[in-house]
Short mmCIF file of C-alpha atoms in Angstrom, two decimals:
data_model
loop_
_atom_site.label_atom_id
_atom_site.label_comp_id
_atom_site.label_asym_id
_atom_site.label_seq_id
_atom_site.Cartn_x
_atom_site.Cartn_y
_atom_site.Cartn_z
CA MET A 1 -22.30 26.27 -4.14
CA PRO A 2 -19.66 24.51 -1.98
CA LYS A 3 -16.14 24.71 -3.35
CA LEU A 4 -13.32 22.21 -3.81
CA THR A 5 -9.83 23.38 -4.76
CA PHE A 6 -8.15 21.25 -7.43
CA TRP A 7 -4.35 21.37 -7.24
CA PHE A 8 -2.69 20.09 -10.40
CA GLU A 9 0.82 19.87 -11.85
CA PHE A 10 1.24 19.71 -15.62
CA ALA A 11 3.80 16.89 -15.54
CA SER A 12 1.53 14.64 -13.44
CA THR A 13 0.09 11.60 -15.18
CA TYR A 14 -2.69 10.99 -12.67
CA SER A 15 -3.70 14.67 -12.86
CA TYR A 16 -4.60 13.99 -16.51
CA LEU A 17 -7.27 11.52 -15.36
CA SER A 18 -8.83 14.10 -13.03
CA VAL A 19 -8.60 17.03 -15.45
CA LEU A 20 -10.72 15.08 -17.93
CA ARG A 21 -13.56 14.31 -15.56
CA ILE A 22 -13.57 16.75 -12.65
CA GLU A 23 -16.02 19.32 -14.04
CA ALA A 24 -18.61 16.71 -15.00
CA MET A 25 -18.34 14.99 -11.61
CA ALA A 26 -18.41 18.31 -9.75
CA ALA A 27 -21.54 19.41 -11.61
CA GLU A 28 -23.24 16.16 -10.64
CA ALA A 29 -22.19 16.64 -6.99
CA GLY A 30 -23.23 20.31 -6.93
CA VAL A 31 -19.69 21.47 -6.16
CA ALA A 32 -17.71 24.32 -7.74
CA ILE A 33 -14.08 23.64 -8.73
CA ASP A 34 -11.32 26.14 -8.06
CA TRP A 35 -8.52 25.22 -10.51
CA ARG A 36 -5.06 25.78 -8.97
CA PRO A 37 -1.85 25.16 -10.90
CA PHE A 38 1.26 24.59 -8.79
CA LEU A 39 4.70 23.05 -9.18
CA LEU A 40 5.73 19.71 -7.73
CA GLY A 41 9.40 20.20 -8.68
CA PRO A 42 10.30 22.35 -5.66
CA ILE A 43 8.39 19.98 -3.33
CA PHE A 44 10.16 16.92 -4.75
CA ARG A 45 13.57 18.65 -4.64
CA ALA A 46 13.04 19.58 -0.98
CA GLN A 47 12.83 15.84 -0.21
CA GLY A 48 15.86 15.01 -2.33
CA TRP A 49 14.17 13.97 -5.58
CA GLU A 50 15.64 15.52 -8.74
CA THR A 51 13.05 13.95 -11.05
CA SER A 52 9.67 12.19 -10.89
CA PRO A 53 9.42 9.33 -8.37
CA PHE A 54 8.25 7.25 -11.35
CA ASN A 55 11.74 7.66 -12.80
CA LEU A 56 13.53 7.26 -9.46
CA TYR A 57 11.66 4.04 -8.64
CA PRO A 58 11.34 2.11 -11.93
CA ALA A 59 9.01 -0.62 -10.60
CA LYS A 60 6.60 2.09 -9.45
CA GLY A 61 6.98 3.86 -12.81
CA ARG A 62 6.18 0.72 -14.79
CA TYR A 63 3.19 0.04 -12.55
CA MET A 64 1.87 3.60 -12.98
CA VAL A 65 1.85 3.26 -16.77
CA ARG A 66 -0.04 -0.04 -16.64
CA ASP A 67 -2.43 1.24 -13.96
CA ILE A 68 -3.34 4.29 -16.06
CA GLU A 69 -3.62 2.20 -19.23
CA ARG A 70 -6.21 0.01 -17.50
CA ILE A 71 -8.12 3.01 -16.14
CA ALA A 72 -7.99 4.76 -19.51
CA GLU A 73 -9.36 1.66 -21.21
CA ALA A 74 -12.19 1.40 -18.67
CA ARG A 75 -13.08 5.08 -19.16
CA GLY A 76 -12.64 5.05 -22.94
CA LEU A 77 -9.71 7.48 -22.91
CA VAL A 78 -6.54 7.72 -24.94
CA PHE A 79 -3.34 7.68 -22.86
CA ARG A 80 0.27 7.76 -23.95
CA MET A 81 3.34 8.45 -21.88
CA PRO A 82 4.97 11.76 -22.82
CA ASP A 83 8.51 11.71 -24.17
CA PRO A 84 10.45 13.04 -22.39
CA PHE A 85 8.84 12.30 -19.04
CA PRO A 86 8.32 14.31 -16.95
CA GLN A 87 7.53 17.21 -19.26
CA ASN A 88 8.66 20.67 -18.26
CA GLY A 89 5.36 22.32 -17.35
CA LEU A 90 6.68 25.66 -16.09
CA SER A 91 5.43 27.77 -19.03
CA ALA A 92 2.07 25.98 -18.99
CA ALA A 93 1.76 26.56 -15.24
CA ARG A 94 2.50 30.27 -15.60
CA LEU A 95 -0.06 30.58 -18.39
CA ALA A 96 -2.61 28.65 -16.31
CA THR A 97 -1.92 30.99 -13.38
CA LEU A 98 -2.73 33.90 -15.69
CA GLY A 99 -5.82 32.00 -16.82
CA VAL A 100 -7.09 31.71 -13.24
CA GLY A 101 -7.40 35.50 -13.10
CA GLU A 102 -8.75 35.81 -16.63
CA GLY A 103 -11.31 33.00 -16.45
CA TRP A 104 -9.87 30.52 -18.98
CA VAL A 105 -7.84 28.22 -16.74
CA ALA A 106 -10.16 25.21 -17.11
CA PRO A 107 -10.39 24.97 -20.94
CA PHE A 108 -6.70 25.84 -21.30
CA THR A 109 -5.64 23.19 -18.77
CA LEU A 110 -7.84 20.54 -20.35
CA ALA A 111 -6.33 21.29 -23.77
CA VAL A 112 -2.75 21.17 -22.42
CA TYR A 113 -3.25 17.80 -20.74
CA THR A 114 -4.90 16.41 -23.87
CA ALA A 115 -1.98 17.57 -26.02
CA GLU A 116 0.48 16.05 -23.54
CA PHE A 117 -1.13 12.72 -22.65
CA ALA A 118 -3.34 11.92 -25.64
CA GLU A 119 -1.55 13.56 -28.59
CA GLY A 120 2.08 13.05 -27.53
CA ARG A 121 3.01 16.71 -27.93
CA ASN A 122 5.74 18.49 -25.96
CA ILE A 123 4.08 21.09 -23.75
CA SER A 124 7.32 22.91 -23.03
CA GLU A 125 7.33 24.19 -26.62
CA PRO A 126 5.97 27.73 -27.06
CA GLU A 127 4.38 26.84 -30.43
CA VAL A 128 2.38 24.04 -28.83
CA LEU A 129 1.17 26.33 -26.04
CA ALA A 130 0.41 29.15 -28.51
CA GLU A 131 -1.73 26.81 -30.60
CA ILE A 132 -3.60 25.68 -27.48
CA LEU A 133 -4.20 29.26 -26.34
CA GLU A 134 -5.63 30.23 -29.71
CA LYS A 135 -7.79 27.09 -29.75
CA VAL A 136 -9.42 28.10 -26.46
CA GLY A 137 -9.90 31.68 -27.64
CA VAL A 138 -6.97 33.41 -25.94
CA ALA A 139 -4.61 35.64 -27.92
CA ALA A 140 -1.23 33.95 -27.53
CA GLY A 141 1.08 36.97 -27.80
CA PRO A 142 -0.47 39.01 -24.98
CA ALA A 143 -0.89 35.88 -22.85
CA PHE A 144 2.80 34.97 -23.13
CA GLU A 145 3.75 38.55 -22.38
CA ALA A 146 1.54 38.70 -19.28
CA ALA A 147 2.51 35.21 -18.06
CA GLY A 148 6.18 36.20 -18.21
CA ARG A 149 5.75 39.08 -15.77
CA GLY A 150 7.16 38.91 -12.26
CA GLU A 151 3.70 39.15 -10.75
CA ILE A 152 2.55 35.86 -12.33
CA LYS A 153 5.84 34.10 -11.54
CA GLU A 154 5.43 35.23 -7.95
CA ARG A 155 1.80 34.08 -7.82
CA LEU A 156 2.82 30.59 -9.00
CA ARG A 157 5.64 30.45 -6.43
CA ALA A 158 3.16 31.51 -3.74
CA ALA A 159 0.70 28.82 -4.87
CA THR A 160 3.40 26.17 -4.47
CA GLU A 161 4.20 27.49 -0.98
CA GLU A 162 0.49 27.45 -0.13
CA ALA A 163 0.28 23.85 -1.36
CA ILE A 164 3.11 22.84 0.97
CA GLY A 165 1.33 24.58 3.83
CA LEU A 166 -1.82 22.60 3.08
CA GLY A 167 0.15 19.35 3.37
CA ILE A 168 0.23 18.66 -0.37
CA PHE A 169 3.01 16.32 -1.52
CA GLY A 170 1.69 15.05 -4.88
CA ALA A 171 -0.84 15.65 -7.62
CA PRO A 172 -3.68 15.69 -8.24
CA SER A 173 -4.71 16.94 -4.81
CA PHE A 174 -8.10 18.20 -3.70
CA VAL A 175 -8.56 20.47 -0.69
CA THR A 176 -11.84 21.42 0.93
CA ASP A 177 -12.53 24.79 2.55
CA ASP A 178 -12.25 23.17 5.99
CA GLY A 179 -8.79 21.85 5.16
CA GLU A 180 -9.40 18.19 4.28
CA LEU A 181 -6.79 16.98 1.81
CA PHE A 182 -7.52 14.22 -0.71
CA TRP A 183 -4.69 12.92 -2.90
CA GLY A 184 -5.00 11.12 -6.22
CA ASP A 185 -7.57 10.72 -8.95
CA ASP A 186 -8.89 7.73 -7.01
CA ARG A 187 -9.93 10.08 -4.18
CA LEU A 188 -11.80 12.57 -6.40
CA ALA A 189 -15.24 11.06 -5.79
CA ALA A 190 -14.63 11.01 -2.01
CA ALA A 191 -13.44 14.64 -2.06
CA LEU A 192 -16.57 15.75 -3.90
CA ALA A 193 -18.86 13.74 -1.63
CA TYR A 194 -17.17 15.19 1.46
CA THR A 195 -17.48 18.74 0.10
CA ALA A 196 -21.15 18.31 -0.73
CA SER A 197 -21.97 16.71 2.64
CA VAL A 198 -20.21 19.38 4.72
CA SER A 199 -22.17 21.98 2.78
CA ARG A 200 -25.49 20.20 3.42
CA SER A 201 -24.85 19.86 7.13
CA SER A 202 -23.82 23.49 7.69
CA MET B 1 -12.61 -20.79 -9.42
CA PRO B 2 -10.23 -18.10 -10.76
CA LYS B 3 -7.47 -17.10 -8.35
CA LEU B 4 -6.01 -13.80 -7.20
CA THR B 5 -2.80 -13.71 -5.17
CA PHE B 6 -2.89 -11.29 -2.24
CA TRP B 7 0.57 -10.05 -1.25
CA PHE B 8 0.60 -8.44 2.19
CA GLU B 9 3.20 -7.10 4.62
CA PHE B 10 2.35 -7.00 8.32
CA ALA B 11 3.64 -3.45 8.86
CA SER B 12 1.49 -2.04 6.05
CA THR B 13 -1.40 0.19 7.09
CA TYR B 14 -3.30 -0.07 3.81
CA SER B 15 -2.95 -3.88 3.89
CA TYR B 16 -5.12 -3.77 7.03
CA LEU B 17 -7.98 -2.34 4.99
CA SER B 18 -7.74 -5.18 2.46
CA VAL B 19 -7.24 -7.94 5.00
CA LEU B 20 -10.57 -7.02 6.58
CA ARG B 21 -12.62 -7.17 3.41
CA ILE B 22 -10.87 -9.29 0.79
CA GLU B 23 -12.56 -12.63 1.52
CA ALA B 24 -16.07 -11.17 1.47
CA MET B 25 -15.39 -9.27 -1.76
CA ALA B 26 -13.71 -12.29 -3.37
CA ALA B 27 -16.66 -14.53 -2.49
CA GLU B 28 -19.01 -12.04 -4.12
CA ALA B 29 -16.80 -11.92 -7.25
CA GLY B 30 -16.40 -15.71 -7.39
CA VAL B 31 -12.62 -15.50 -6.97
CA ALA B 32 -10.35 -17.55 -4.68
CA ILE B 33 -7.69 -15.69 -2.69
CA ASP B 34 -4.16 -17.00 -2.35
CA TRP B 35 -2.75 -15.30 0.78
CA ARG B 36 0.97 -14.52 0.42
CA PRO B 37 3.00 -12.90 3.20
CA PHE B 38 6.19 -11.15 2.12
CA LEU B 39 8.57 -8.53 3.48
CA LEU B 40 8.74 -4.96 2.21
CA GLY B 41 11.86 -4.17 4.26
CA PRO B 42 14.34 -5.69 1.80
CA ILE B 43 12.53 -4.03 -1.13
CA PHE B 44 12.60 -0.64 0.59
CA ARG B 45 16.24 -1.02 1.62
CA ALA B 46 17.22 -1.86 -1.96
CA GLN B 47 15.95 1.58 -2.98
CA GLY B 48 17.69 3.32 -0.09
CA TRP B 49 14.83 3.50 2.43
CA GLU B 50 15.69 2.41 5.96
CA THR B 51 12.14 2.82 7.28
CA SER B 52 8.60 3.28 6.00
CA PRO B 53 8.13 6.00 3.36
CA PHE B 54 5.44 7.36 5.70
CA ASN B 55 8.23 8.14 8.17
CA LEU B 56 10.70 9.32 5.54
CA TYR B 57 8.15 11.71 4.00
CA PRO B 58 6.18 13.21 6.89
CA ALA B 59 3.57 15.02 4.77
CA LYS B 60 2.76 11.70 3.10
CA GLY B 61 2.67 10.00 6.49
CA ARG B 62 0.25 12.53 7.96
CA TYR B 63 -1.93 12.23 4.88
CA MET B 64 -1.97 8.42 5.07
CA VAL B 65 -3.29 8.51 8.65
CA ARG B 66 -6.08 10.93 7.76
CA ASP B 67 -6.92 9.04 4.56
CA ILE B 68 -7.28 5.76 6.44
CA GLU B 69 -9.25 7.43 9.24
CA ARG B 70 -11.77 8.66 6.68
CA ILE B 71 -11.98 5.26 4.97
CA ALA B 72 -12.29 3.46 8.32
CA GLU B 73 -15.11 5.79 9.32
CA ALA B 74 -16.91 5.17 6.03
CA ARG B 75 -16.56 1.39 6.46
CA GLY B 76 -17.34 1.37 10.16
CA LEU B 77 -13.89 0.14 11.19
CA VAL B 78 -11.63 0.92 14.09
CA PHE B 79 -8.18 2.21 13.09
CA ARG B 80 -5.29 3.34 15.23
CA MET B 81 -1.70 3.90 14.26
CA PRO B 82 0.62 1.34 15.85
CA ASP B 83 3.31 2.56 18.20
CA PRO B 84 6.06 2.10 17.20
CA PHE B 85 5.40 2.42 13.48
CA PRO B 86 6.30 0.47 11.45
CA GLN B 87 5.92 -2.63 13.58
CA ASN B 88 8.44 -5.43 13.17
CA GLY B 89 6.38 -8.07 11.39
CA LEU B 90 9.10 -10.64 10.79
CA SER B 91 7.83 -13.23 13.31
CA ALA B 92 4.25 -12.77 12.15
CA ALA B 93 5.34 -13.19 8.53
CA ARG B 94 7.20 -16.41 9.31
CA LEU B 95 4.19 -17.76 11.17
CA ALA B 96 1.90 -16.76 8.31
CA THR B 97 4.23 -18.52 5.88
CA LEU B 98 3.82 -21.65 7.99
CA GLY B 99 0.08 -21.03 8.00
CA VAL B 100 -0.05 -21.00 4.19
CA GLY B 101 1.06 -24.63 4.18
CA GLU B 102 -1.10 -25.61 7.15
CA GLY B 103 -4.30 -23.88 6.02
CA TRP B 104 -4.68 -21.22 8.71
CA VAL B 105 -3.01 -18.22 7.08
CA ALA B 106 -6.24 -16.24 6.55
CA PRO B 107 -7.70 -16.32 10.09
CA PHE B 108 -4.24 -15.85 11.63
CA THR B 109 -3.46 -12.86 9.40
CA LEU B 110 -6.83 -11.26 10.06
CA ALA B 111 -6.28 -11.61 13.81
CA VAL B 112 -2.75 -10.17 13.64
CA TYR B 113 -3.86 -7.09 11.69
CA THR B 114 -6.77 -6.56 14.06
CA ALA B 115 -4.45 -6.74 17.08
CA GLU B 116 -2.05 -4.30 15.40
CA PHE B 117 -4.37 -1.71 13.87
CA ALA B 118 -7.52 -1.92 15.99
CA GLU B 119 -6.27 -2.98 19.42
CA GLY B 120 -2.93 -1.18 19.49
CA ARG B 121 -0.93 -4.27 20.38
CA ASN B 122 2.71 -4.86 19.45
CA ILE B 123 2.84 -7.74 16.98
CA SER B 124 6.58 -8.25 17.40
CA GLU B 125 5.93 -9.66 20.90
CA PRO B 126 5.82 -13.48 21.11
CA GLU B 127 3.08 -13.39 23.78
CA VAL B 128 0.82 -11.40 21.47
CA LEU B 129 1.43 -13.80 18.60
CA ALA B 130 0.97 -16.84 20.85
CA GLU B 131 -2.38 -15.52 22.04
CA ILE B 132 -3.47 -14.97 18.44
CA LEU B 133 -2.38 -18.44 17.38
CA GLU B 134 -4.35 -20.05 20.20
CA LYS B 135 -7.37 -17.89 19.39
CA VAL B 136 -7.45 -19.21 15.82
CA GLY B 137 -6.97 -22.78 17.01
CA VAL B 138 -3.26 -23.28 16.38
CA ALA B 139 -1.00 -24.66 19.13
CA ALA B 140 1.51 -21.85 19.71
CA GLY B 141 4.53 -23.87 20.83
CA PRO B 142 4.78 -26.17 17.80
CA ALA B 143 3.96 -23.28 15.47
CA PHE B 144 6.80 -21.13 16.81
CA GLU B 145 9.13 -24.09 16.60
CA ALA B 146 8.18 -24.84 12.99
CA ALA B 147 8.19 -21.17 11.93
CA GLY B 148 11.73 -20.80 13.25
CA ARG B 149 13.10 -23.51 10.97
CA GLY B 150 15.38 -22.66 8.05
CA GLU B 151 12.87 -24.01 5.57
CA ILE B 152 10.22 -21.43 6.54
CA LYS B 153 12.74 -18.58 6.68
CA GLU B 154 13.88 -19.58 3.21
CA ARG B 155 10.31 -19.78 1.92
CA LEU B 156 9.63 -16.23 3.15
CA ARG B 157 12.84 -14.96 1.57
CA ALA B 158 11.86 -16.66 -1.70
CA ALA B 159 8.40 -15.08 -1.53
CA THR B 160 9.96 -11.65 -1.23
CA GLU B 161 12.21 -12.38 -4.24
CA GLU B 162 9.19 -13.60 -6.17
CA ALA B 163 7.35 -10.39 -5.28
CA ILE B 164 10.21 -8.31 -6.69
CA GLY B 165 10.12 -10.40 -9.86
CA LEU B 166 6.41 -9.70 -10.22
CA GLY B 167 7.09 -5.95 -10.07
CA ILE B 168 5.76 -5.50 -6.53
CA PHE B 169 7.04 -2.39 -4.71
CA GLY B 170 4.41 -1.88 -2.01
CA ALA B 171 1.54 -3.50 -0.14
CA PRO B 172 -1.15 -4.57 -0.43
CA SER B 173 -0.58 -5.90 -3.93
CA PHE B 174 -2.79 -8.21 -5.95
CA VAL B 175 -1.45 -10.31 -8.83
CA THR B 176 -3.51 -12.26 -11.32
CA ASP B 177 -2.44 -15.56 -12.86
CA ASP B 178 -1.70 -13.78 -16.15
CA GLY B 179 0.64 -11.36 -14.37
CA GLU B 180 -1.48 -8.21 -13.93
CA LEU B 181 -0.37 -6.29 -10.85
CA PHE B 182 -2.76 -4.11 -8.84
CA TRP B 183 -1.38 -2.02 -5.97
CA GLY B 184 -3.32 -0.63 -3.04
CA ASP B 185 -6.57 -1.35 -1.23
CA ASP B 186 -8.21 1.10 -3.66
CA ARG B 187 -7.41 -1.30 -6.53
CA LEU B 188 -8.86 -4.41 -4.86
CA ALA B 189 -12.24 -4.20 -6.58
CA ALA B 190 -10.56 -3.70 -9.98
CA ALA B 191 -8.25 -6.67 -9.35
CA LEU B 192 -11.18 -8.93 -8.50
CA ALA B 193 -13.23 -7.72 -11.49
CA TYR B 194 -10.27 -8.31 -13.79
CA THR B 195 -9.71 -11.81 -12.40
CA ALA B 196 -13.36 -12.76 -12.78
CA SER B 197 -13.61 -11.36 -16.32
CA VAL B 198 -10.47 -13.12 -17.60
CA SER B 199 -11.88 -16.35 -16.20
CA ARG B 200 -15.25 -15.83 -17.92
CA SER B 201 -13.66 -15.09 -21.31
CA SER B 202 -11.27 -18.09 -21.30
#
């Protein structure tokens, strides 16, 4: 099955939209999804941004909320802006990095985004993450212990470096095996179609 | 017929995509388009940007080119990046502002964007603009004379202020009569659908 890599950042509002629908759309397109957590913070800081562009540019921030509200209504989803925004997603990203190796990244990530953007919970809190881990069948204690190791921290740092090398500057991003980058939930369908068509023609 | 206001900036690459298709899509949706030139320069400068964000953030700029190349290919369009980018669209915007009052803003704007993004011409040059004016049936001399008057300059400045008041921060933008803002060529279909549905339910 052709593969599309899904780069997501836990603080990203538009990533929420993709997390909720990517597996269903990928199944329909006959594409496998490779879930890849990374951090936008270092990428934003490298271009002089100390917080989300939606905070730095208030008109853009207000628009983003309304845009997602309209999309959520059209798709029948719940959406609420987290408080504070952006959430600190470092612990979630380390756990998700562990989950990539252990096979539970997708259900864990879906549950984290739902807690953050539908239930209004603070995903930087260990209790919230522990509850989510248990809900998706992962023992929280060992997962926290493993996610805190240098190896996982290093793997997440390396993922962020790899993202920069692929030209990624925002989330969600989708990258095909031949290096095509698609940015934004509104490019998900095009990314899947491209992936499926390259596979058919090769 | 319900109305959607189309806010465009002549330097904007994604505005090109909308300029080419908005009238056909609007006709299909039963919506009238109100063409509104404005300037992004003052809006960008107010947030500390002295040039296009696609120049300030090179990864985003490279992505934008590839994204539009893919879209252009899918829609069967020619697209080339102008040199220099961004183009100085001030004269074109003043002429278009004149054209709003005189009824030729749509064909003039379409011809300017085509010259800029398909033919690689420099739209800051008076000869280029004169040729375009004549092509769409407008006498160039009187148009330049009228577009250089204080009244037109002031009308364009006021349009840019109005855009800021509507929450506009980029182009293309689409604003409904009840104040809904849609940003980006990828929101054009949603903007038209919204406009048509509000009209049907009122």
